[in-house]
Tab-separated table of C-alpha atoms in Angstrom:
chain	number	residue	atom	x	y	z
A	1	MET	CA	0.307	-0.439	0.188
A	2	ASP	CA	2.783	1.916	0.537
A	3	ASP	CA	3.443	2.151	-3.437
A	4	LEU	CA	0.104	3.067	-3.554
A	5	ALA	CA	0.004	6.383	-1.320
A	6	ALA	CA	3.488	6.809	-2.749
A	7	GLY	CA	3.025	7.317	-6.298
A	8	THR	CA	6.168	6.563	-7.227
A	9	ASP	CA	7.951	3.232	-8.849
A	10	ASP	CA	11.217	1.622	-7.240
A	11	LEU	CA	13.889	-1.056	-9.360
A	12	ALA	CA	13.283	-3.493	-7.187
A	13	GLY	CA	9.386	-4.000	-7.125
A	14	PHE	CA	9.548	-4.032	-11.583
A	15	LEU	CA	12.258	-7.157	-11.324
A	16	ARG	CA	9.999	-9.109	-9.063
A	17	THR	CA	6.418	-8.898	-10.452
A	18	ARG	CA	7.999	-9.045	-13.798
A	19	ARG	CA	10.096	-12.438	-13.042
A	20	ALA	CA	7.317	-13.759	-11.371
A	21	ARG	CA	5.232	-13.329	-15.278
A	22	VAL	CA	8.169	-15.508	-16.691
A	23	ASP	CA	7.156	-18.692	-17.711
A	24	PRO	CA	10.383	-21.168	-17.125
A	25	ALA	CA	9.773	-22.567	-19.929
A	26	ASP	CA	10.434	-20.319	-22.292
A	27	VAL	CA	13.979	-19.952	-21.200
A	28	GLY	CA	14.312	-24.233	-20.847
A	29	VAL	CA	14.458	-24.251	-17.339
A	30	ALA	CA	12.969	-27.258	-16.097
A	31	THR	CA	10.978	-27.536	-13.951
A	32	ASP	CA	8.611	-30.224	-12.208
A	33	SER	CA	5.649	-30.189	-10.024
A	34	ARG	CA	6.866	-29.658	-6.603
A	35	ARG	CA	7.757	-26.055	-7.654
A	36	ARG	CA	6.053	-23.607	-5.802
A	37	VAL	CA	7.249	-20.303	-6.994
A	38	ALA	CA	5.208	-18.068	-9.284
A	39	GLY	CA	8.253	-17.339	-12.619
A	40	LEU	CA	11.808	-17.808	-12.231
A	41	ARG	CA	13.473	-18.272	-8.981
A	42	ARG	CA	16.005	-15.495	-8.424
A	43	GLU	CA	19.005	-17.371	-8.851
A	44	GLU	CA	17.671	-18.449	-11.990
A	45	VAL	CA	17.836	-14.769	-13.156
A	46	ALA	CA	20.817	-14.284	-12.306
A	47	HIS	CA	22.292	-16.980	-13.947
A	48	LEU	CA	20.612	-16.528	-16.990
A	49	SER	CA	21.732	-12.872	-17.487
A	50	GLY	CA	25.594	-13.918	-16.504
A	51	VAL	CA	25.092	-11.843	-12.993
A	52	SER	CA	26.039	-13.522	-9.186
A	53	VAL	CA	23.356	-14.338	-7.427
A	54	ASP	CA	24.469	-12.478	-3.922
A	55	TYR	CA	23.794	-9.002	-6.826
A	56	TYR	CA	20.653	-9.501	-8.281
A	57	VAL	CA	19.317	-10.419	-4.652
A	58	ARG	CA	20.797	-6.846	-3.805
A	59	LEU	CA	19.366	-5.161	-6.856
A	60	GLU	CA	15.859	-7.410	-6.120
A	61	GLN	CA	16.458	-5.651	-2.421
A	62	GLY	CA	17.297	-2.345	-3.099
A	63	ARG	CA	20.862	-2.073	-1.950
A	64	ALA	CA	22.964	-2.192	-5.099
A	65	THR	CA	24.394	0.477	-6.908
A	66	GLN	CA	23.537	1.577	-10.687
A	67	PRO	CA	23.656	-0.903	-13.242
A	68	SER	CA	25.764	-1.453	-16.076
A	69	GLU	CA	23.474	-1.116	-19.257
A	70	GLN	CA	24.780	-4.246	-20.068
A	71	VAL	CA	22.918	-5.279	-17.005
A	72	LEU	CA	20.185	-4.028	-17.839
A	73	ASP	CA	20.134	-5.528	-21.264
A	74	ALA	CA	20.638	-8.983	-19.952
A	75	LEU	CA	17.575	-8.699	-17.411
A	76	ALA	CA	15.342	-7.843	-20.104
A	77	ARG	CA	16.068	-10.355	-22.668
A	78	VAL	CA	15.585	-12.684	-19.656
A	79	LEU	CA	12.775	-10.952	-18.408
A	80	GLY	CA	10.904	-10.479	-21.970
A	81	LEU	CA	10.729	-7.223	-21.989
A	82	ASP	CA	9.317	-4.907	-24.179
A	83	GLU	CA	10.009	-1.504	-25.958
A	84	THR	CA	8.649	-0.066	-23.237
A	85	GLU	CA	9.232	-1.911	-20.030
A	86	ARG	CA	13.096	-1.561	-20.886
A	87	GLY	CA	12.792	2.068	-21.413
A	88	HIS	CA	10.629	1.553	-17.853
A	89	LEU	CA	13.635	-0.194	-16.208
A	90	CYS	CA	16.796	1.999	-17.301
A	91	ARG	CA	14.669	4.794	-15.458
A	92	LEU	CA	14.781	3.035	-12.842
A	93	ALA	CA	18.095	2.036	-13.134
A	94	GLN	CA	19.860	4.346	-13.311
A	95	ARG	CA	18.171	7.447	-11.378
A	96	ARG	CA	20.265	9.798	-10.729
A	97	ARG	CA	18.046	12.847	-10.081
A	98	SER	CA	14.551	13.215	-10.537
A	99	PRO	CA	13.731	15.000	-13.709
A	100	LYS	CA	11.763	18.596	-13.534
A	101	VAL	CA	7.943	17.841	-13.424
A	102	PRO	CA	6.752	19.622	-16.462
A	103	GLY	CA	3.412	22.042	-15.962
A	104	GLY	CA	2.202	25.516	-17.629
A	105	ARG	CA	0.240	26.572	-19.427
A	106	VAL	CA	-1.132	25.258	-22.981
A	107	ARG	CA	0.399	27.920	-25.374
A	108	PRO	CA	-2.119	30.171	-27.398
A	109	GLU	CA	-0.894	28.101	-31.045
A	110	LEU	CA	-1.517	24.953	-29.310
A	111	LEU	CA	-4.855	26.310	-28.667
A	112	ARG	CA	-5.540	27.470	-32.754
A	113	VAL	CA	-4.141	24.375	-34.111
A	114	LEU	CA	-7.270	22.393	-31.564
A	115	ASP	CA	-9.529	25.498	-33.369
A	116	LEU	CA	-8.398	23.393	-36.601
A	117	VAL	CA	-9.315	19.957	-35.637
A	118	ALA	CA	-13.338	19.701	-37.330
A	119	GLY	CA	-15.450	17.023	-37.432
A	120	THR	CA	-13.642	14.841	-34.771
A	121	PRO	CA	-12.967	15.399	-30.900
A	122	ALA	CA	-9.828	15.925	-29.883
A	123	LEU	CA	-8.185	17.503	-26.742
A	124	ILE	CA	-4.777	18.004	-24.643
A	125	MET	CA	-3.665	16.431	-22.340
A	126	ASP	CA	-0.762	15.694	-19.609
A	127	HIS	CA	1.097	12.908	-18.041
A	128	ARG	CA	-1.315	13.172	-15.137
A	129	LEU	CA	-3.938	12.254	-18.063
A	130	ASP	CA	-5.915	15.798	-16.790
A	131	VAL	CA	-7.307	16.955	-19.880
A	132	LEU	CA	-6.292	20.592	-20.237
A	133	ALA	CA	-7.752	21.545	-23.519
A	134	GLY	CA	-9.999	19.798	-25.949
A	135	ASN	CA	-12.511	21.268	-29.036
A	136	ARG	CA	-16.376	21.395	-28.920
A	137	LEU	CA	-16.246	18.317	-30.323
A	138	ALA	CA	-14.810	16.512	-27.463
A	139	GLY	CA	-16.560	18.607	-24.815
A	140	LEU	CA	-20.250	16.729	-26.761
A	141	LEU	CA	-18.754	13.789	-26.481
A	142	HIS	CA	-17.469	12.779	-22.466
A	143	GLY	CA	-20.969	15.429	-21.767
A	144	ARG	CA	-19.144	17.607	-18.930
A	145	PRO	CA	-16.956	20.523	-19.580
A	146	ILE	CA	-13.659	19.691	-20.305
A	147	PRO	CA	-11.518	21.274	-17.917
A	148	GLY	CA	-11.503	19.946	-14.895
A	149	LEU	CA	-11.683	16.221	-16.525
A	150	ASN	CA	-9.007	13.390	-15.226
A	151	THR	CA	-9.332	10.832	-17.739
A	152	ALA	CA	-8.204	8.268	-15.171
A	153	ARG	CA	-10.313	9.614	-12.390
A	154	HIS	CA	-13.009	8.982	-14.831
A	155	ILE	CA	-12.866	6.208	-15.395
A	156	PHE	CA	-12.071	4.890	-11.958
A	157	LEU	CA	-14.177	6.672	-9.812
A	158	GLU	CA	-17.306	8.180	-12.299
A	159	GLU	CA	-17.626	5.681	-14.813
A	160	ALA	CA	-17.417	2.110	-13.580
A	161	ALA	CA	-18.021	-0.816	-15.915
A	162	GLN	CA	-21.584	0.493	-16.693
A	163	GLY	CA	-19.836	4.410	-18.422
A	164	LEU	CA	-19.219	5.448	-21.233
A	165	TYR	CA	-16.447	3.446	-22.135
A	166	ALA	CA	-17.333	0.898	-24.265
A	167	ASP	CA	-14.165	-1.027	-23.643
A	168	TRP	CA	-13.759	-0.223	-20.109
A	169	GLU	CA	-11.263	-2.626	-19.323
A	170	LYS	CA	-9.370	-2.522	-21.444
A	171	CYS	CA	-9.369	1.186	-20.506
A	172	THR	CA	-8.507	0.758	-17.302
A	173	LEU	CA	-5.657	-1.221	-18.617
A	174	ASP	CA	-4.386	1.199	-20.366
A	175	VAL	CA	-4.626	4.143	-17.701
A	176	VAL	CA	-2.852	1.933	-15.396
A	177	GLY	CA	0.051	1.559	-17.587
A	178	HIS	CA	0.909	4.934	-18.869
A	179	LEU	CA	0.469	5.944	-14.347
A	180	ARG	CA	2.395	3.532	-13.774
A	181	LEU	CA	5.234	5.006	-16.817
A	182	ALA	CA	5.033	8.702	-15.334
A	183	ALA	CA	5.270	8.029	-11.652
A	184	GLY	CA	8.894	5.748	-12.902
A	185	LYS	CA	9.414	9.220	-14.781
A	186	TYR	CA	8.464	11.536	-12.853
A	187	PRO	CA	9.095	10.500	-8.787
A	188	GLU	CA	8.378	13.731	-6.736
A	189	ASP	CA	5.879	14.756	-8.524
A	190	PRO	CA	3.001	15.877	-5.750
A	191	ARG	CA	0.043	16.097	-7.665
A	192	LEU	CA	0.167	12.693	-9.598
A	193	ALA	CA	1.140	10.985	-6.208
A	194	SER	CA	-2.093	12.185	-4.882
A	195	LEU	CA	-4.000	11.350	-7.832
A	196	ILE	CA	-2.535	7.502	-7.627
A	197	GLY	CA	-3.277	7.747	-3.857
A	198	GLU	CA	-7.089	8.675	-4.457
A	199	LEU	CA	-7.760	6.482	-7.195
A	200	ALA	CA	-6.015	3.465	-5.078
A	201	MET	CA	-8.013	4.680	-2.099
A	202	GLY	CA	-11.446	4.362	-4.762
A	203	SER	CA	-11.355	1.621	-6.818
A	204	GLU	CA	-10.398	-2.379	-5.826
A	205	ARG	CA	-9.439	-2.561	-9.335
A	206	PHE	CA	-7.112	0.061	-9.845
A	207	ARG	CA	-5.012	-1.574	-6.310
A	208	ARG	CA	-4.920	-4.972	-8.223
A	209	LEU	CA	-3.891	-3.476	-11.487
A	210	TRP	CA	-1.370	-1.504	-9.752
A	211	ALA	CA	-0.091	-3.996	-8.485
A	212	ARG	CA	0.889	-5.435	-11.066
A	213	ALA	CA	3.314	-3.242	-12.151
A	214	ASP	CA	2.599	-3.490	-15.857
A	215	VAL	CA	4.050	-0.324	-17.967
A	216	ARG	CA	1.865	0.885	-21.589
A	217	ALA	CA	2.858	3.611	-24.095
A	218	ARG	CA	-0.170	3.581	-26.122
A	219	THR	CA	1.026	6.314	-28.799
A	220	HIS	CA	-1.895	4.415	-31.157
A	221	GLY	CA	-5.293	2.439	-30.989
A	222	ARG	CA	-9.445	1.819	-30.910
A	223	LYS	CA	-10.707	3.778	-28.904
A	224	THR	CA	-15.176	2.612	-28.738
A	225	TYR	CA	-17.482	5.126	-26.514
A	226	LEU	CA	-21.056	4.411	-25.928
A	227	HIS	CA	-23.104	7.817	-25.667
A	228	PRO	CA	-26.604	8.599	-24.181
A	229	LEU	CA	-27.315	10.053	-26.989
A	230	VAL	CA	-25.844	8.655	-30.314
A	231	GLY	CA	-25.089	5.207	-29.429
A	232	LEU	CA	-22.046	3.596	-30.719
A	233	LEU	CA	-18.768	4.815	-31.410
A	234	GLU	CA	-15.390	3.119	-32.636
A	235	LEU	CA	-12.695	5.788	-33.260
A	236	HIS	CA	-9.131	5.933	-33.563
A	237	GLN	CA	-7.057	7.557	-31.290
A	238	GLU	CA	-4.002	8.855	-32.061
A	239	ASN	CA	-1.188	10.436	-29.696
A	240	PHE	CA	0.979	12.917	-31.237
A	241	ALA	CA	3.602	13.981	-27.510
A	242	LEU	CA	4.513	17.519	-28.283
A	243	PRO	CA	8.209	18.353	-28.636
A	244	ASP	CA	8.786	20.551	-25.400
A	245	GLU	CA	9.209	18.567	-22.861
A	246	SER	CA	5.455	19.578	-21.020
A	247	GLY	CA	4.859	16.543	-20.543
A	248	MET	CA	1.572	16.940	-22.917
A	249	GLU	CA	-0.139	14.866	-25.617
A	250	LEU	CA	-2.143	16.350	-28.157
A	251	LEU	CA	-5.104	13.618	-29.037
A	252	VAL	CA	-7.154	13.405	-32.148
A	253	LEU	CA	-9.827	10.847	-32.167
A	254	SER	CA	-10.971	10.169	-35.868
A	255	ALA	CA	-13.514	7.892	-37.464
A	256	ALA	CA	-12.901	5.716	-40.602
A	257	PRO	CA	-14.927	8.181	-43.818
A	258	GLY	CA	-18.290	6.915	-44.306
A	259	SER	CA	-18.502	4.953	-41.191
A	260	PRO	CA	-21.494	4.532	-38.943
A	261	THR	CA	-19.064	6.404	-36.648
A	262	GLU	CA	-19.163	9.308	-38.445
A	263	ASP	CA	-22.278	9.799	-38.804
A	264	GLY	CA	-22.747	9.806	-35.120
A	265	LEU	CA	-20.644	12.445	-34.782
A	266	ARG	CA	-22.053	14.365	-36.813
A	267	LEU	CA	-25.317	13.721	-35.147
A	268	LEU	CA	-23.720	14.430	-32.010
A	269	ALA	CA	-22.008	18.047	-33.553
A	270	SER	CA	-25.837	18.501	-34.264
A	271	LEU	CA	-28.018	17.720	-31.128
A	272	GLY	CA	-24.851	20.318	-29.670
A	273	ASP	CA	-26.064	23.247	-32.070
A	274	ASP	CA	-29.830	21.943	-31.517
A	275	ALA	CA	-29.375	22.226	-27.348
A	276	GLY	CA	-27.589	25.712	-27.991
A	277	ASP	CA	-24.233	24.435	-26.609
A	278	GLY	CA	-21.446	26.895	-27.219
A	279	GLU	CA	-19.663	26.225	-24.539
A	280	ASP	CA	-15.897	27.640	-24.569
A	281	VAL	CA	-14.318	23.757	-23.418
A	282	ARG	CA	-10.363	25.676	-23.223
A	283	PRO	CA	-8.936	26.464	-19.527
A	284	ALA	CA	-10.157	29.823	-17.879
A	285	ASP	CA	-7.014	31.151	-18.420
A	286	ALA	CA	-5.730	29.705	-21.868
A	287	ARG	CA	-9.187	30.991	-22.882
A	288	GLY	CA	-7.676	34.256	-21.932
A	289	GLN	CA	-4.320	34.361	-23.395
A	290	ALA	CA	-5.575	33.354	-26.914
A	291	ASP	CA	-8.123	35.099	-27.438
A	292	GLY	CA	-5.821	38.032	-26.614
A	293	ALA	CA	-3.490	36.757	-29.058
A	294	GLY	CA	-5.506	36.263	-32.187
A	295	GLY	CA	-9.036	35.495	-31.378
A	296	VAL	CA	-8.481	32.185	-31.081
A	297	HIS	CA	-12.303	30.257	-30.475
A	298	THR	CA	-14.218	27.630	-30.338
A	299	PRO	CA	-14.926	25.808	-33.484
A	300	SER	CA	-18.941	26.177	-34.358
A	301	HIS	CA	-19.979	24.082	-36.265
């Protein structure tokens, strides 16, 4: 529970969870019916990685000095880590000082980009999964104001299994994997730690998934919503990391041309027009900046 409350991640815990998931047969380790250990034993990982048992034990106990890149490569190979997991392992192992926690406002130029994305939901999100700004369709899709929305809180504490997310269970895996990566990269972010603690207190599923220590970096993929007004929306999500070390991403959710989902988005936009929905879904401070810096407006349809 300490790991949950702190919102941090550590090398020892990550190694233990990865070791437990490796099938011994996959790495040539013979077993019999008397084996009671899930995955590999410590001495087996050490042998297969070419390090001493004592050194590997000290790694799992958090007592070893920073391992070399060669040792990390060997551990990643034995534990079957993918590229995202290997990067996470290296950050945990070679952490000398914590990077500065990103923050700051959404630049007016980014808000203009949101305004240019018409006919499909688009939003800007930070490493904590706080939605910092969005276009009009993003607000209509979520059925609530965008400023103040945190998608992790929305998925685990507000929507649960019967809400907006048709693939809710998969969404929860993505969210926890993303937050694990963020916690490994920014271990001293108090707002991230507070969010993780809140999710742990409020959701038993979050606690179970967090204990698995899985990491995920989703850059694109299918996202399915069950909207109360227009029904099933099968969208494709593209994540564009912004190149300014802000920790922010631009997310665009698009429908296949000529698909029922494209018709659904058109209907959703028209229903918003009929309801007189002209709400600006940018942050209040960003609206002032942007309107004064070139007249950025919420798109009209």
